[in-house]
Amino acid sequence: MSIRTTHRALLSRLLPGDRTDDLAVRQGQFHTVVIGSDRVVCLPRTRAAAARLPQRAAALHALAGLGLGFRTPEPLLRGGAEEVPFLVLGRIPGEPLEADALNGARVVDTVAAQYVTLLSDLVRAGTDETVRAVLPRAPEDRWRRFAGSVRAELFPLMSDSGRLRAERELAALDGLPRITRAVVHGDLGAENVLWEWTHGLPHVSGVLDWDDVALGDPAEDLAAICAGYGPEFLERVLALGGWSDRGLLTRITAIRGTFALQQAFYAIRDGDEEELADGLAGYR
C-alpha cells in the first residue's frame, strides 16, 4: 500500500497546499521522503532512523548558518512521541544530474569545478567551532571496529567467496589515519546533489541527505563522487582541486571498496532487510 494512503492524514496536515495523491515519493536508505511543492516530509524507515532525527535536525541547523556556497535543507518541524515520527524540511529547487548529463568537456569541467568548490566549502566548515561542537567526530578506531562488526554480523550471511572478497576490502582499511578536519557529508552520491541549468550549464543548487554528516576525512566524499561518476571524473576533480597527494588516493580507493559492506552493515543494524539484501548481493 502506498505511503500516500497509509499516512494520508499526516501528509495532508504537513503539506496542506498539495494534493496528497500527486505527491512524489522517494525511498532512501534511512527515510522515505515525500516531496511537496515547497517542503518535504522525511519519514524514518526504522526505529533506529527515527531515534536519529533530533541529531539530524541539529546538524542541519548548524550547517544552515555557515554561508556555504550551496543550500542545505532547513528543518521546519519535527514530530515524534505520540504519532508517526517525521521531520519536515524546506524543499531545495533543482534535480540530480541525469546519467547522460556529462556529455561534453564544457559540462564535465563545470560540474567538476563545482564539486571542488563544494568540497572546499566543507573543509572550511570543519574549522567553524559551532559546527565542531554539534557534529560527531570519526572515532579513532572507526575502521577497526567496522571490520570487526562486518566479520561478526555479516560474514555468516556470505558465501565462502564473498567472505574472501570482503576480507580483501577490509584489509585495505588497515592503517588508515584518523582525520577530522573537514565536514564530511558521508553519502555524497549523485542522487543527493541538486542542480539547476542556466545557459546550457548545470549549477549546484543544494545538497540533500545529511544523515551521515560528521567531522572526518574528505576522502569519503571523494570516494562517493567516484562511485557516482566514475574514476575519470574523479581524476578531473582531483586535478582541478590540486589534490594529488598519494595518501589521499590510497584512502579514496580503500573507502570506495567498502561501500557495499557499509550499506549492508547499516542496514542490518537498522533492521532494513531490503537494503541488507542489496548490499550483500555481491557476497552471496
Short mmCIF file of C-alpha atoms in Angstrom, two decimals:
data_model
loop_
_atom_site.label_atom_id
_atom_site.label_comp_id
_atom_site.label_asym_id
_atom_site.label_seq_id
_atom_site.Cartn_x
_atom_site.Cartn_y
_atom_site.Cartn_z
CA MET A 1 0.00 0.00 0.00
CA SER A 2 1.30 3.46 -0.90
CA ILE A 3 2.64 5.65 1.87
CA ARG A 4 0.38 8.36 0.46
CA THR A 5 -2.52 6.16 1.57
CA THR A 6 -1.21 4.87 4.89
CA HIS A 7 -0.14 8.37 6.02
CA ARG A 8 -2.79 10.44 4.24
CA ALA A 9 -3.98 12.37 7.29
CA LEU A 10 -0.44 13.24 8.41
CA LEU A 11 0.68 14.29 4.94
CA SER A 12 -2.44 16.40 4.43
CA ARG A 13 -1.64 18.23 7.66
CA LEU A 14 2.07 18.71 6.96
CA LEU A 15 1.68 19.58 3.27
CA PRO A 16 -1.64 21.47 3.25
CA GLY A 17 -1.09 23.18 -0.10
CA ASP A 18 -0.57 19.95 -2.02
CA ARG A 19 -2.84 17.19 -3.30
CA THR A 20 -1.80 14.07 -1.42
CA ASP A 21 -2.33 11.76 -4.41
CA ASP A 22 0.00 13.89 -6.56
CA LEU A 23 2.95 13.90 -4.13
CA ALA A 24 6.22 12.39 -5.34
CA VAL A 25 7.78 9.76 -3.09
CA ARG A 26 11.43 8.74 -2.98
CA GLN A 27 12.93 5.91 -0.98
CA GLY A 28 16.33 6.40 0.64
CA GLN A 29 18.35 4.04 2.78
CA PHE A 30 17.06 5.51 6.05
CA HIS A 31 13.95 7.52 5.13
CA THR A 32 11.00 7.62 2.81
CA VAL A 33 10.82 11.20 1.51
CA VAL A 34 7.53 12.72 0.40
CA ILE A 35 8.04 15.79 -1.78
CA GLY A 36 5.64 18.72 -1.70
CA SER A 37 5.71 21.97 -3.64
CA ASP A 38 7.76 23.91 -1.07
CA ARG A 39 8.67 21.39 1.63
CA VAL A 40 9.42 17.71 2.06
CA VAL A 41 8.49 15.21 4.75
CA CYS A 42 11.06 12.65 5.89
CA LEU A 43 9.52 9.50 7.38
CA PRO A 44 12.07 7.17 9.03
CA ARG A 45 12.01 3.62 7.73
CA THR A 46 13.16 2.10 11.04
CA ARG A 47 13.10 2.89 14.76
CA ALA A 48 16.84 3.48 14.67
CA ALA A 49 16.44 6.11 11.95
CA ALA A 50 13.64 7.74 13.95
CA ALA A 51 15.88 7.95 17.01
CA ARG A 52 18.45 9.88 14.94
CA LEU A 53 16.01 12.62 13.84
CA PRO A 54 16.92 15.09 16.64
CA GLN A 55 20.63 14.79 15.83
CA ARG A 56 19.89 15.22 12.13
CA ALA A 57 17.85 18.37 12.76
CA ALA A 58 20.62 19.84 14.98
CA ALA A 59 23.26 19.20 12.31
CA LEU A 60 21.12 20.85 9.62
CA HIS A 61 20.56 23.90 11.82
CA ALA A 62 24.34 24.22 12.29
CA LEU A 63 25.07 23.86 8.58
CA ALA A 64 22.40 26.40 7.64
CA GLY A 65 24.29 29.19 9.38
CA LEU A 66 27.61 28.68 7.62
CA GLY A 67 27.02 30.57 4.40
CA LEU A 68 28.04 27.62 2.27
CA GLY A 69 28.05 28.06 -1.47
CA PHE A 70 25.06 25.73 -1.76
CA ARG A 71 21.80 25.23 0.09
CA THR A 72 21.17 22.59 2.73
CA PRO A 73 17.68 21.50 3.86
CA GLU A 74 16.21 23.78 6.52
CA PRO A 75 14.44 21.95 9.39
CA LEU A 76 10.93 23.37 9.79
CA LEU A 77 9.09 20.94 12.06
CA ARG A 78 9.75 17.69 13.88
CA GLY A 79 7.23 15.30 15.42
CA GLY A 80 7.50 12.01 17.17
CA ALA A 81 6.48 10.61 20.51
CA GLU A 82 2.70 10.28 20.16
CA GLU A 83 2.47 9.95 16.39
CA VAL A 84 4.41 8.79 13.37
CA PRO A 85 7.92 10.30 13.68
CA PHE A 86 8.75 12.80 10.96
CA LEU A 87 10.96 15.71 10.02
CA VAL A 88 9.71 18.46 7.73
CA LEU A 89 12.37 20.26 5.69
CA GLY A 90 12.28 23.16 3.28
CA ARG A 91 12.45 22.00 -0.32
CA ILE A 92 15.52 22.92 -2.35
CA PRO A 93 14.93 23.56 -6.06
CA GLY A 94 16.79 21.51 -8.63
CA GLU A 95 17.22 17.89 -9.66
CA PRO A 96 20.07 15.35 -9.62
CA LEU A 97 22.07 15.20 -12.84
CA GLU A 98 20.80 12.67 -15.34
CA ALA A 99 23.14 9.78 -16.18
CA ASP A 100 23.91 11.23 -19.62
CA ALA A 101 24.35 14.84 -18.48
CA LEU A 102 28.16 14.74 -18.62
CA ASN A 103 28.19 14.61 -22.40
CA GLY A 104 30.73 17.29 -23.22
CA ALA A 105 34.04 18.66 -21.97
CA ARG A 106 32.50 22.01 -21.03
CA VAL A 107 29.82 20.39 -18.88
CA VAL A 108 32.31 18.00 -17.29
CA ASP A 109 34.65 20.86 -16.37
CA THR A 110 31.76 22.92 -14.98
CA VAL A 111 30.47 20.08 -12.80
CA ALA A 112 33.95 19.07 -11.63
CA ALA A 113 34.84 22.68 -10.71
CA GLN A 114 31.68 22.98 -8.65
CA TYR A 115 32.43 19.77 -6.81
CA VAL A 116 35.83 21.25 -5.97
CA THR A 117 34.12 24.35 -4.57
CA LEU A 118 31.61 22.24 -2.67
CA LEU A 119 34.30 20.09 -1.06
CA SER A 120 36.42 23.15 -0.28
CA ASP A 121 33.42 24.72 1.47
CA LEU A 122 33.04 21.60 3.58
CA VAL A 123 36.72 21.67 4.55
CA ARG A 124 36.31 25.32 5.57
CA ALA A 125 33.15 24.48 7.53
CA GLY A 126 35.18 21.97 9.52
CA THR A 127 37.05 24.86 11.17
CA ASP A 128 33.86 26.51 12.47
CA GLU A 129 33.63 25.99 16.23
CA THR A 130 29.82 25.99 16.22
CA VAL A 131 29.82 23.13 13.74
CA ARG A 132 32.57 21.26 15.56
CA ALA A 133 30.51 21.46 18.76
CA VAL A 134 27.49 19.84 17.10
CA LEU A 135 28.85 17.25 14.68
CA PRO A 136 30.31 13.94 15.81
CA ARG A 137 33.95 13.14 15.08
CA ALA A 138 35.03 10.00 13.32
CA PRO A 139 36.22 7.63 16.09
CA GLU A 140 39.94 6.85 16.18
CA ASP A 141 39.32 3.12 15.82
CA ARG A 142 36.41 3.50 13.41
CA TRP A 143 37.67 1.23 10.64
CA ARG A 144 38.96 -1.44 13.00
CA ARG A 145 35.58 -1.59 14.72
CA PHE A 146 33.80 -1.59 11.38
CA ALA A 147 35.87 -4.54 10.16
CA GLY A 148 35.20 -6.45 13.37
CA SER A 149 31.46 -5.82 13.12
CA VAL A 150 31.36 -6.91 9.48
CA ARG A 151 33.10 -10.16 10.33
CA ALA A 152 30.80 -10.82 13.28
CA GLU A 153 27.47 -9.78 11.79
CA LEU A 154 27.74 -10.06 8.01
CA PHE A 155 30.18 -12.92 7.39
CA PRO A 156 27.61 -15.55 8.48
CA LEU A 157 25.35 -14.29 5.68
CA MET A 158 28.03 -14.59 2.97
CA SER A 159 29.34 -17.38 0.80
CA ASP A 160 32.96 -18.51 1.11
CA SER A 161 33.93 -16.46 -1.94
CA GLY A 162 32.01 -13.49 -0.56
CA ARG A 163 33.98 -13.63 2.69
CA LEU A 164 37.26 -13.73 0.76
CA ARG A 165 36.21 -10.65 -1.21
CA ALA A 166 35.17 -8.86 1.98
CA GLU A 167 38.48 -9.74 3.69
CA ARG A 168 40.41 -8.12 0.81
CA GLU A 169 38.30 -4.96 1.06
CA LEU A 170 38.62 -4.77 4.84
CA ALA A 171 42.38 -5.33 4.71
CA ALA A 172 42.71 -2.14 2.64
CA LEU A 173 41.35 -0.18 5.62
CA ASP A 174 44.22 -1.21 7.88
CA GLY A 175 46.31 1.76 8.86
CA LEU A 176 44.03 4.48 7.51
CA PRO A 177 44.72 7.61 9.57
CA ARG A 178 42.11 9.32 11.71
CA ILE A 179 41.29 12.66 10.06
CA THR A 180 38.64 15.01 11.45
CA ARG A 181 39.49 18.33 9.83
CA ALA A 182 36.54 18.61 7.42
CA VAL A 183 32.79 18.33 7.43
CA VAL A 184 32.09 15.09 5.58
CA HIS A 185 28.66 14.58 4.07
CA GLY A 186 29.04 10.81 4.23
CA ASP A 187 26.78 9.94 1.30
CA LEU A 188 27.69 12.40 -1.45
CA GLY A 189 26.26 10.25 -4.22
CA ALA A 190 24.94 11.82 -7.39
CA GLU A 191 21.34 11.46 -6.21
CA ASN A 192 21.97 13.75 -3.24
CA VAL A 193 23.34 16.76 -5.16
CA LEU A 194 20.78 19.00 -6.85
CA TRP A 195 21.47 21.12 -9.93
CA GLU A 196 19.77 23.85 -11.92
CA TRP A 197 20.62 24.63 -15.54
CA THR A 198 21.50 28.11 -16.79
CA HIS A 199 22.65 28.86 -20.35
CA GLY A 200 23.19 25.17 -21.00
CA LEU A 201 25.35 24.52 -17.95
CA PRO A 202 24.45 22.97 -14.57
CA HIS A 203 24.99 24.79 -11.26
CA VAL A 204 24.77 23.26 -7.78
CA SER A 205 21.60 24.38 -6.03
CA GLY A 206 21.81 22.24 -2.91
CA VAL A 207 22.86 19.04 -1.19
CA LEU A 208 20.42 16.62 0.46
CA ASP A 209 20.50 13.72 2.92
CA TRP A 210 22.92 14.67 5.69
CA ASP A 211 22.19 11.61 7.84
CA ASP A 212 25.84 10.56 7.99
CA VAL A 213 27.42 14.01 8.35
CA ALA A 214 30.45 14.08 10.65
CA LEU A 215 33.89 15.59 11.07
CA GLY A 216 36.13 13.29 9.12
CA ASP A 217 38.22 12.61 6.04
CA PRO A 218 37.32 14.33 2.72
CA ALA A 219 38.42 11.09 1.04
CA GLU A 220 35.00 9.66 1.97
CA ASP A 221 33.12 12.22 -0.11
CA LEU A 222 35.62 11.89 -2.95
CA ALA A 223 35.06 8.14 -2.91
CA ALA A 224 31.31 8.74 -3.26
CA ILE A 225 31.92 11.05 -6.22
CA CYS A 226 33.98 8.29 -7.83
CA ALA A 227 31.17 5.80 -7.24
CA GLY A 228 28.62 8.15 -8.79
CA TYR A 229 30.53 9.44 -11.81
CA GLY A 230 33.46 7.08 -12.35
CA PRO A 231 37.25 7.24 -11.92
CA GLU A 232 37.88 9.56 -14.89
CA PHE A 233 35.59 12.22 -13.46
CA LEU A 234 37.23 11.81 -10.04
CA GLU A 235 40.63 12.39 -11.66
CA ARG A 236 39.29 15.66 -13.12
CA VAL A 237 38.04 16.79 -9.71
CA LEU A 238 41.36 15.94 -8.07
CA ALA A 239 43.30 17.78 -10.79
CA LEU A 240 41.16 20.92 -10.56
CA GLY A 241 41.40 20.88 -6.77
CA GLY A 242 45.15 20.37 -6.80
CA TRP A 243 44.68 17.25 -4.69
CA SER A 244 47.41 14.96 -5.93
CA ASP A 245 48.59 13.54 -2.61
CA ARG A 246 49.23 9.80 -2.98
CA GLY A 247 47.93 9.16 0.52
CA LEU A 248 44.61 10.74 -0.41
CA LEU A 249 44.29 8.47 -3.45
CA THR A 250 45.03 5.42 -1.30
CA ARG A 251 42.33 6.42 1.19
CA ILE A 252 39.77 7.08 -1.55
CA THR A 253 40.37 3.65 -3.09
CA ALA A 254 40.18 1.83 0.24
CA ILE A 255 36.98 3.56 1.35
CA ARG A 256 35.33 3.19 -2.06
CA GLY A 257 35.91 -0.55 -1.88
CA THR A 258 33.78 -0.89 1.27
CA PHE A 259 30.63 0.93 0.15
CA ALA A 260 28.56 -2.22 -0.32
CA LEU A 261 29.71 -3.54 3.06
CA GLN A 262 28.83 -0.22 4.68
CA GLN A 263 25.36 -0.34 3.17
CA ALA A 264 24.80 -3.87 4.45
CA PHE A 265 26.23 -3.07 7.88
CA TYR A 266 23.98 -0.06 8.49
CA ALA A 267 21.01 -2.00 7.12
CA ILE A 268 21.46 -4.93 9.49
CA ARG A 269 21.82 -2.55 12.42
CA ASP A 270 18.60 -0.76 11.42
CA GLY A 271 16.71 -3.96 10.61
CA ASP A 272 16.24 -2.99 6.97
CA GLU A 273 16.03 -6.29 5.09
CA GLU A 274 15.71 -4.71 1.63
CA GLU A 275 18.87 -2.62 1.92
CA LEU A 276 20.70 -5.54 3.54
CA ALA A 277 19.93 -7.83 0.63
CA ASP A 278 21.05 -5.21 -1.87
CA GLY A 279 24.31 -4.53 -0.03
CA LEU A 280 25.18 -8.22 0.22
CA ALA A 281 24.21 -9.11 -3.35
CA GLY A 282 27.85 -9.42 -4.44
CA TYR A 283 28.87 -11.51 -1.43
CA ARG A 284 26.40 -14.39 -1.65
#
